[in-house]
Amino acid sequence: MSLQERYEEHHRERRDEGDFVFVPERIPLFVDTIGRGKRVLDLGCRSGALTRHFLEGNSVVGLDVDAAALEKAAALGIEPVQANVEEPLPFEESSFDAVVAGELFEHLQFPDALVAEIRRVLRHRGLLVGSVPNAFRVQSRLRFLRGQPPEDDPTHLRMFSPHAIRDLLDAFEDARIDFVGGRYARLSARLFARDLVFRATKPSS
């Protein structure tokens, strides 16, 4: 089974089970960071469920390996590009004002290689905004203690802490991480939040 077929099947099954992960609390952070009047690249955009929130006022390219999902994204007005993010991005240097990586890095074998590619295709002072599951929240730790995988998604290859995200963004400036989502996050965001939302800027030189 090819990577495209594997993700098409995975996305279809997760939707059918009602378990397609979506953390709505991250939407305002993405929208505020991106703003308007920008050329945006959304990596792993799927069908555009998140992308549509920052589509208005921007020119958005959506990249994904799932051809079926990209058809739905194109219907929203997103320019579709079918490609594998584990390979060099099919864009010239300094092509975008912002790059979005929502719930993506945890799926990759080599996220540092993609971050280098993101830096390449961003213009100077361009923005990177994304999110990953808060893999070390209490719920994940309890699963581990019960002898279960900390994450129940079989396509997750990596687990991220805030420290790991900061290391990954070392070549960027003004990195910021927010803890979002989760029923008990108000008690302790670091321990209970479902997602880590990160933002950073490509240096001007």
PDB file of C-alpha atoms in Angstrom:
ATOM      1  CA  MET A   1       0.000   0.000   0.000  1.00  0.00           C
ATOM      2  CA  SER A   2       1.399   3.393  -0.979  1.00  0.00           C
ATOM      3  CA  LEU A   3       1.695   6.296   1.442  1.00  0.00           C
ATOM      4  CA  GLN A   4      -1.151   8.076  -0.365  1.00  0.00           C
ATOM      5  CA  GLU A   5      -3.431   5.031  -0.087  1.00  0.00           C
ATOM      6  CA  ARG A   6      -2.497   4.525   3.557  1.00  0.00           C
ATOM      7  CA  TYR A   7      -3.444   8.086   4.516  1.00  0.00           C
ATOM      8  CA  GLU A   8      -6.609   8.058   2.430  1.00  0.00           C
ATOM      9  CA  GLU A   9      -7.704   4.940   4.327  1.00  0.00           C
ATOM     10  CA  HIS A  10      -6.619   6.379   7.687  1.00  0.00           C
ATOM     11  CA  HIS A  11      -8.459   9.670   7.143  1.00  0.00           C
ATOM     12  CA  ARG A  12     -11.583   7.850   5.976  1.00  0.00           C
ATOM     13  CA  GLU A  13     -11.609   5.514   8.988  1.00  0.00           C
ATOM     14  CA  ARG A  14     -11.041   8.307  11.509  1.00  0.00           C
ATOM     15  CA  ARG A  15     -13.902  10.344  10.016  1.00  0.00           C
ATOM     16  CA  ASP A  16     -16.219   7.330  10.014  1.00  0.00           C
ATOM     17  CA  GLU A  17     -15.412   6.599  13.661  1.00  0.00           C
ATOM     18  CA  GLY A  18     -16.074  10.210  14.675  1.00  0.00           C
ATOM     19  CA  ASP A  19     -12.502  10.354  15.945  1.00  0.00           C
ATOM     20  CA  PHE A  20     -10.982  12.850  13.518  1.00  0.00           C
ATOM     21  CA  VAL A  21      -8.924  14.943  15.923  1.00  0.00           C
ATOM     22  CA  PHE A  22      -9.758  18.622  15.877  1.00  0.00           C
ATOM     23  CA  VAL A  23      -8.979  21.137  18.597  1.00  0.00           C
ATOM     24  CA  PRO A  24     -11.064  24.246  17.868  1.00  0.00           C
ATOM     25  CA  GLU A  25      -9.301  26.338  20.525  1.00  0.00           C
ATOM     26  CA  ARG A  26      -6.259  26.571  18.254  1.00  0.00           C
ATOM     27  CA  ILE A  27      -8.160  28.307  15.423  1.00  0.00           C
ATOM     28  CA  PRO A  28      -7.906  31.893  16.788  1.00  0.00           C
ATOM     29  CA  LEU A  29      -4.163  31.494  17.320  1.00  0.00           C
ATOM     30  CA  PHE A  30      -3.664  30.389  13.726  1.00  0.00           C
ATOM     31  CA  VAL A  31      -5.903  33.129  12.330  1.00  0.00           C
ATOM     32  CA  ASP A  32      -4.310  35.900  14.424  1.00  0.00           C
ATOM     33  CA  THR A  33      -0.781  34.800  13.553  1.00  0.00           C
ATOM     34  CA  ILE A  34      -1.397  34.576   9.810  1.00  0.00           C
ATOM     35  CA  GLY A  35      -3.480  37.717   9.385  1.00  0.00           C
ATOM     36  CA  ARG A  36      -4.464  38.748   5.859  1.00  0.00           C
ATOM     37  CA  GLY A  37      -2.859  39.675   2.571  1.00  0.00           C
ATOM     38  CA  LYS A  38      -0.440  36.753   2.690  1.00  0.00           C
ATOM     39  CA  ARG A  39       0.599  33.870   0.488  1.00  0.00           C
ATOM     40  CA  VAL A  40       0.198  30.860   2.763  1.00  0.00           C
ATOM     41  CA  LEU A  41       1.331  27.251   2.457  1.00  0.00           C
ATOM     42  CA  ASP A  42      -0.692  24.783   4.515  1.00  0.00           C
ATOM     43  CA  LEU A  43       1.219  21.516   4.880  1.00  0.00           C
ATOM     44  CA  GLY A  44      -0.887  18.432   5.458  1.00  0.00           C
ATOM     45  CA  CYS A  45      -4.046  20.431   4.812  1.00  0.00           C
ATOM     46  CA  ARG A  46      -6.257  17.369   4.259  1.00  0.00           C
ATOM     47  CA  SER A  47      -9.703  18.566   3.167  1.00  0.00           C
ATOM     48  CA  GLY A  48      -9.204  22.109   4.463  1.00  0.00           C
ATOM     49  CA  ALA A  49     -11.094  21.847   7.766  1.00  0.00           C
ATOM     50  CA  LEU A  50      -8.573  24.131   9.453  1.00  0.00           C
ATOM     51  CA  THR A  51      -7.421  25.946   6.322  1.00  0.00           C
ATOM     52  CA  ARG A  52     -10.818  27.468   5.588  1.00  0.00           C
ATOM     53  CA  HIS A  53     -10.574  29.592   8.736  1.00  0.00           C
ATOM     54  CA  PHE A  54      -7.627  31.617   7.385  1.00  0.00           C
ATOM     55  CA  LEU A  55      -8.515  31.384   3.695  1.00  0.00           C
ATOM     56  CA  GLU A  56     -10.385  34.677   3.453  1.00  0.00           C
ATOM     57  CA  GLY A  57      -8.053  37.529   2.504  1.00  0.00           C
ATOM     58  CA  ASN A  58      -5.150  35.193   1.767  1.00  0.00           C
ATOM     59  CA  SER A  59      -3.868  33.129  -1.155  1.00  0.00           C
ATOM     60  CA  VAL A  60      -3.523  29.600   0.206  1.00  0.00           C
ATOM     61  CA  VAL A  61      -1.734  26.583  -1.237  1.00  0.00           C
ATOM     62  CA  GLY A  62      -2.681  23.298   0.410  1.00  0.00           C
ATOM     63  CA  LEU A  63      -0.238  20.389   0.230  1.00  0.00           C
ATOM     64  CA  ASP A  64      -1.172  16.833   1.139  1.00  0.00           C
ATOM     65  CA  VAL A  65      -0.463  13.266   0.054  1.00  0.00           C
ATOM     66  CA  ASP A  66      -4.196  12.397   0.184  1.00  0.00           C
ATOM     67  CA  ALA A  67      -5.663  13.106  -3.280  1.00  0.00           C
ATOM     68  CA  ALA A  68      -9.263  12.533  -2.164  1.00  0.00           C
ATOM     69  CA  ALA A  69      -8.914  15.075   0.655  1.00  0.00           C
ATOM     70  CA  LEU A  70      -7.309  17.602  -1.696  1.00  0.00           C
ATOM     71  CA  GLU A  71     -10.347  17.490  -3.982  1.00  0.00           C
ATOM     72  CA  LYS A  72     -12.455  18.771  -1.089  1.00  0.00           C
ATOM     73  CA  ALA A  73      -9.857  21.417  -0.268  1.00  0.00           C
ATOM     74  CA  ALA A  74      -9.860  22.640  -3.875  1.00  0.00           C
ATOM     75  CA  ALA A  75     -13.645  23.059  -3.715  1.00  0.00           C
ATOM     76  CA  LEU A  76     -13.090  25.607  -0.917  1.00  0.00           C
ATOM     77  CA  GLY A  77     -10.760  27.707  -3.082  1.00  0.00           C
ATOM     78  CA  ILE A  78      -7.484  26.257  -1.808  1.00  0.00           C
ATOM     79  CA  GLU A  79      -4.832  25.641  -4.479  1.00  0.00           C
ATOM     80  CA  PRO A  80      -4.108  21.892  -4.168  1.00  0.00           C
ATOM     81  CA  VAL A  81      -0.655  20.353  -4.451  1.00  0.00           C
ATOM     82  CA  GLN A  82      -0.249  16.605  -4.001  1.00  0.00           C
ATOM     83  CA  ALA A  83       3.152  15.798  -2.505  1.00  0.00           C
ATOM     84  CA  ASN A  84       4.866  14.052   0.380  1.00  0.00           C
ATOM     85  CA  VAL A  85       6.161  16.401   3.083  1.00  0.00           C
ATOM     86  CA  GLU A  86       8.957  13.930   3.844  1.00  0.00           C
ATOM     87  CA  GLU A  87      10.474  14.905   0.486  1.00  0.00           C
ATOM     88  CA  PRO A  88      11.794  18.347  -0.622  1.00  0.00           C
ATOM     89  CA  LEU A  89       8.919  20.781  -1.007  1.00  0.00           C
ATOM     90  CA  PRO A  90       8.095  21.527  -4.667  1.00  0.00           C
ATOM     91  CA  PHE A  91       8.433  25.310  -4.288  1.00  0.00           C
ATOM     92  CA  GLU A  92      11.131  27.886  -4.904  1.00  0.00           C
ATOM     93  CA  GLU A  93      12.967  29.661  -2.120  1.00  0.00           C
ATOM     94  CA  SER A  94      11.172  32.565  -0.424  1.00  0.00           C
ATOM     95  CA  SER A  95       7.794  31.682  -1.948  1.00  0.00           C
ATOM     96  CA  PHE A  96       5.509  32.181   1.062  1.00  0.00           C
ATOM     97  CA  ASP A  97       4.726  34.695   3.793  1.00  0.00           C
ATOM     98  CA  ALA A  98       3.461  32.012   6.161  1.00  0.00           C
ATOM     99  CA  VAL A  99       3.607  28.239   6.471  1.00  0.00           C
ATOM    100  CA  VAL A 100       1.087  26.226   8.483  1.00  0.00           C
ATOM    101  CA  ALA A 101       1.865  22.801   9.964  1.00  0.00           C
ATOM    102  CA  GLY A 102      -1.201  21.793  11.955  1.00  0.00           C
ATOM    103  CA  GLU A 103      -0.997  18.335  13.574  1.00  0.00           C
ATOM    104  CA  LEU A 104       1.797  17.327  11.205  1.00  0.00           C
ATOM    105  CA  PHE A 105       5.216  16.958  12.832  1.00  0.00           C
ATOM    106  CA  GLU A 106       4.101  14.003  14.950  1.00  0.00           C
ATOM    107  CA  HIS A 107       3.530  12.013  11.738  1.00  0.00           C
ATOM    108  CA  LEU A 108       7.055  12.482  10.371  1.00  0.00           C
ATOM    109  CA  GLN A 109      10.186  10.384  10.516  1.00  0.00           C
ATOM    110  CA  PHE A 110      12.418  13.449  10.180  1.00  0.00           C
ATOM    111  CA  PRO A 111      10.583  16.636  11.243  1.00  0.00           C
ATOM    112  CA  ASP A 112      13.856  18.558  11.346  1.00  0.00           C
ATOM    113  CA  ALA A 113      14.242  18.040   7.585  1.00  0.00           C
ATOM    114  CA  LEU A 114      10.799  19.515   6.975  1.00  0.00           C
ATOM    115  CA  VAL A 115      11.539  22.484   9.231  1.00  0.00           C
ATOM    116  CA  ALA A 116      14.632  23.199   7.125  1.00  0.00           C
ATOM    117  CA  GLU A 117      12.471  23.079   3.996  1.00  0.00           C
ATOM    118  CA  ILE A 118       9.910  25.390   5.592  1.00  0.00           C
ATOM    119  CA  ARG A 119      12.651  27.865   6.375  1.00  0.00           C
ATOM    120  CA  ARG A 120      13.811  27.673   2.762  1.00  0.00           C
ATOM    121  CA  VAL A 121      10.407  28.441   1.217  1.00  0.00           C
ATOM    122  CA  LEU A 122       9.562  31.218   3.699  1.00  0.00           C
ATOM    123  CA  ARG A 123      10.368  34.811   2.912  1.00  0.00           C
ATOM    124  CA  HIS A 124      12.455  36.808   5.379  1.00  0.00           C
ATOM    125  CA  ARG A 125      10.403  37.499   8.517  1.00  0.00           C
ATOM    126  CA  GLY A 126       7.963  34.867   7.292  1.00  0.00           C
ATOM    127  CA  LEU A 127       5.841  33.054   9.858  1.00  0.00           C
ATOM    128  CA  LEU A 128       5.621  29.406  10.815  1.00  0.00           C
ATOM    129  CA  VAL A 129       2.554  28.413  12.816  1.00  0.00           C
ATOM    130  CA  GLY A 130       1.555  24.897  13.756  1.00  0.00           C
ATOM    131  CA  SER A 131       0.435  22.485  16.414  1.00  0.00           C
ATOM    132  CA  VAL A 132       1.239  19.043  17.784  1.00  0.00           C
ATOM    133  CA  PRO A 133      -0.453  16.901  20.422  1.00  0.00           C
ATOM    134  CA  ASN A 134       0.716  17.550  23.963  1.00  0.00           C
ATOM    135  CA  ALA A 135       2.150  14.044  24.157  1.00  0.00           C
ATOM    136  CA  PHE A 136       3.216  14.273  27.804  1.00  0.00           C
ATOM    137  CA  ARG A 137      -0.118  15.365  29.247  1.00  0.00           C
ATOM    138  CA  VAL A 138      -1.534  13.391  32.153  1.00  0.00           C
ATOM    139  CA  GLN A 139      -3.873  11.317  29.983  1.00  0.00           C
ATOM    140  CA  SER A 140      -0.950  10.086  27.875  1.00  0.00           C
ATOM    141  CA  ARG A 141       1.117   9.274  30.946  1.00  0.00           C
ATOM    142  CA  LEU A 142      -1.748   7.238  32.417  1.00  0.00           C
ATOM    143  CA  ARG A 143      -2.080   5.278  29.183  1.00  0.00           C
ATOM    144  CA  PHE A 144       1.632   4.489  29.359  1.00  0.00           C
ATOM    145  CA  LEU A 145       1.336   3.312  32.967  1.00  0.00           C
ATOM    146  CA  ARG A 146      -1.463   0.951  31.893  1.00  0.00           C
ATOM    147  CA  GLY A 147       0.864  -0.573  29.305  1.00  0.00           C
ATOM    148  CA  GLN A 148      -0.780   1.216  26.378  1.00  0.00           C
ATOM    149  CA  PRO A 149       0.831   3.500  23.790  1.00  0.00           C
ATOM    150  CA  PRO A 150       0.698   7.137  24.984  1.00  0.00           C
ATOM    151  CA  GLU A 151      -0.987   8.054  21.677  1.00  0.00           C
ATOM    152  CA  ASP A 152      -3.739   5.933  20.117  1.00  0.00           C
ATOM    153  CA  ASP A 153      -3.121   7.119  16.545  1.00  0.00           C
ATOM    154  CA  PRO A 154      -0.990   4.541  14.686  1.00  0.00           C
ATOM    155  CA  THR A 155       0.305   7.197  12.286  1.00  0.00           C
ATOM    156  CA  HIS A 156       2.001   9.155  15.099  1.00  0.00           C
ATOM    157  CA  LEU A 157       5.734   8.517  14.905  1.00  0.00           C
ATOM    158  CA  ARG A 158       6.938  11.284  17.241  1.00  0.00           C
ATOM    159  CA  MET A 159       5.970  12.698  20.632  1.00  0.00           C
ATOM    160  CA  PHE A 160       6.645  16.338  21.441  1.00  0.00           C
ATOM    161  CA  SER A 161       7.167  18.317  24.609  1.00  0.00           C
ATOM    162  CA  PRO A 162       7.517  22.128  24.649  1.00  0.00           C
ATOM    163  CA  HIS A 163      11.279  21.681  24.991  1.00  0.00           C
ATOM    164  CA  ALA A 164      11.405  19.432  21.909  1.00  0.00           C
ATOM    165  CA  ILE A 165       9.437  21.984  19.880  1.00  0.00           C
ATOM    166  CA  ARG A 166      11.801  24.791  20.899  1.00  0.00           C
ATOM    167  CA  ASP A 167      14.757  22.668  19.824  1.00  0.00           C
ATOM    168  CA  LEU A 168      13.067  22.002  16.485  1.00  0.00           C
ATOM    169  CA  LEU A 169      12.569  25.747  15.939  1.00  0.00           C
ATOM    170  CA  ASP A 170      16.113  26.678  16.897  1.00  0.00           C
ATOM    171  CA  ALA A 171      16.805  28.347  13.517  1.00  0.00           C
ATOM    172  CA  PHE A 172      13.767  30.637  13.939  1.00  0.00           C
ATOM    173  CA  GLU A 173      13.203  33.701  16.105  1.00  0.00           C
ATOM    174  CA  ASP A 174      10.491  34.777  18.545  1.00  0.00           C
ATOM    175  CA  ALA A 175       9.285  31.239  19.156  1.00  0.00           C
ATOM    176  CA  ARG A 176       6.166  31.022  21.277  1.00  0.00           C
ATOM    177  CA  ILE A 177       4.228  28.002  22.518  1.00  0.00           C
ATOM    178  CA  ASP A 178       0.666  27.980  23.834  1.00  0.00           C
ATOM    179  CA  PHE A 179      -1.212  25.141  25.524  1.00  0.00           C
ATOM    180  CA  VAL A 180      -4.752  24.764  24.180  1.00  0.00           C
ATOM    181  CA  GLY A 181      -7.741  22.445  24.414  1.00  0.00           C
ATOM    182  CA  GLY A 182      -8.651  19.863  26.994  1.00  0.00           C
ATOM    183  CA  ARG A 183     -11.447  19.752  29.536  1.00  0.00           C
ATOM    184  CA  TYR A 184      -9.141  20.247  32.535  1.00  0.00           C
ATOM    185  CA  ALA A 185      -6.566  22.577  30.972  1.00  0.00           C
ATOM    186  CA  ARG A 186      -7.709  25.404  33.254  1.00  0.00           C
ATOM    187  CA  LEU A 187      -6.303  23.443  36.211  1.00  0.00           C
ATOM    188  CA  SER A 188      -2.842  23.058  34.683  1.00  0.00           C
ATOM    189  CA  ALA A 189      -2.368  23.800  30.994  1.00  0.00           C
ATOM    190  CA  ARG A 190       0.987  22.007  30.819  1.00  0.00           C
ATOM    191  CA  LEU A 191      -0.422  18.805  32.336  1.00  0.00           C
ATOM    192  CA  PHE A 192      -3.889  18.686  30.783  1.00  0.00           C
ATOM    193  CA  ALA A 193      -3.933  20.698  27.528  1.00  0.00           C
ATOM    194  CA  ARG A 194      -4.500  18.600  24.453  1.00  0.00           C
ATOM    195  CA  ASP A 195      -2.363  20.575  22.003  1.00  0.00           C
ATOM    196  CA  LEU A 196       0.772  22.675  21.780  1.00  0.00           C
ATOM    197  CA  VAL A 197       0.408  25.565  19.330  1.00  0.00           C
ATOM    198  CA  PHE A 198       3.716  27.077  18.231  1.00  0.00           C
ATOM    199  CA  ARG A 199       4.625  30.230  16.313  1.00  0.00           C
ATOM    200  CA  ALA A 200       7.997  31.453  15.118  1.00  0.00           C
ATOM    201  CA  THR A 201       9.559  33.865  12.623  1.00  0.00           C
ATOM    202  CA  LYS A 202      12.227  33.299  10.009  1.00  0.00           C
ATOM    203  CA  PRO A 203      15.163  35.643  10.638  1.00  0.00           C
ATOM    204  CA  SER A 204      15.672  38.545   8.242  1.00  0.00           C
ATOM    205  CA  SER A 205      19.151  37.324   7.318  1.00  0.00           C
TER     206      SER A 205
END
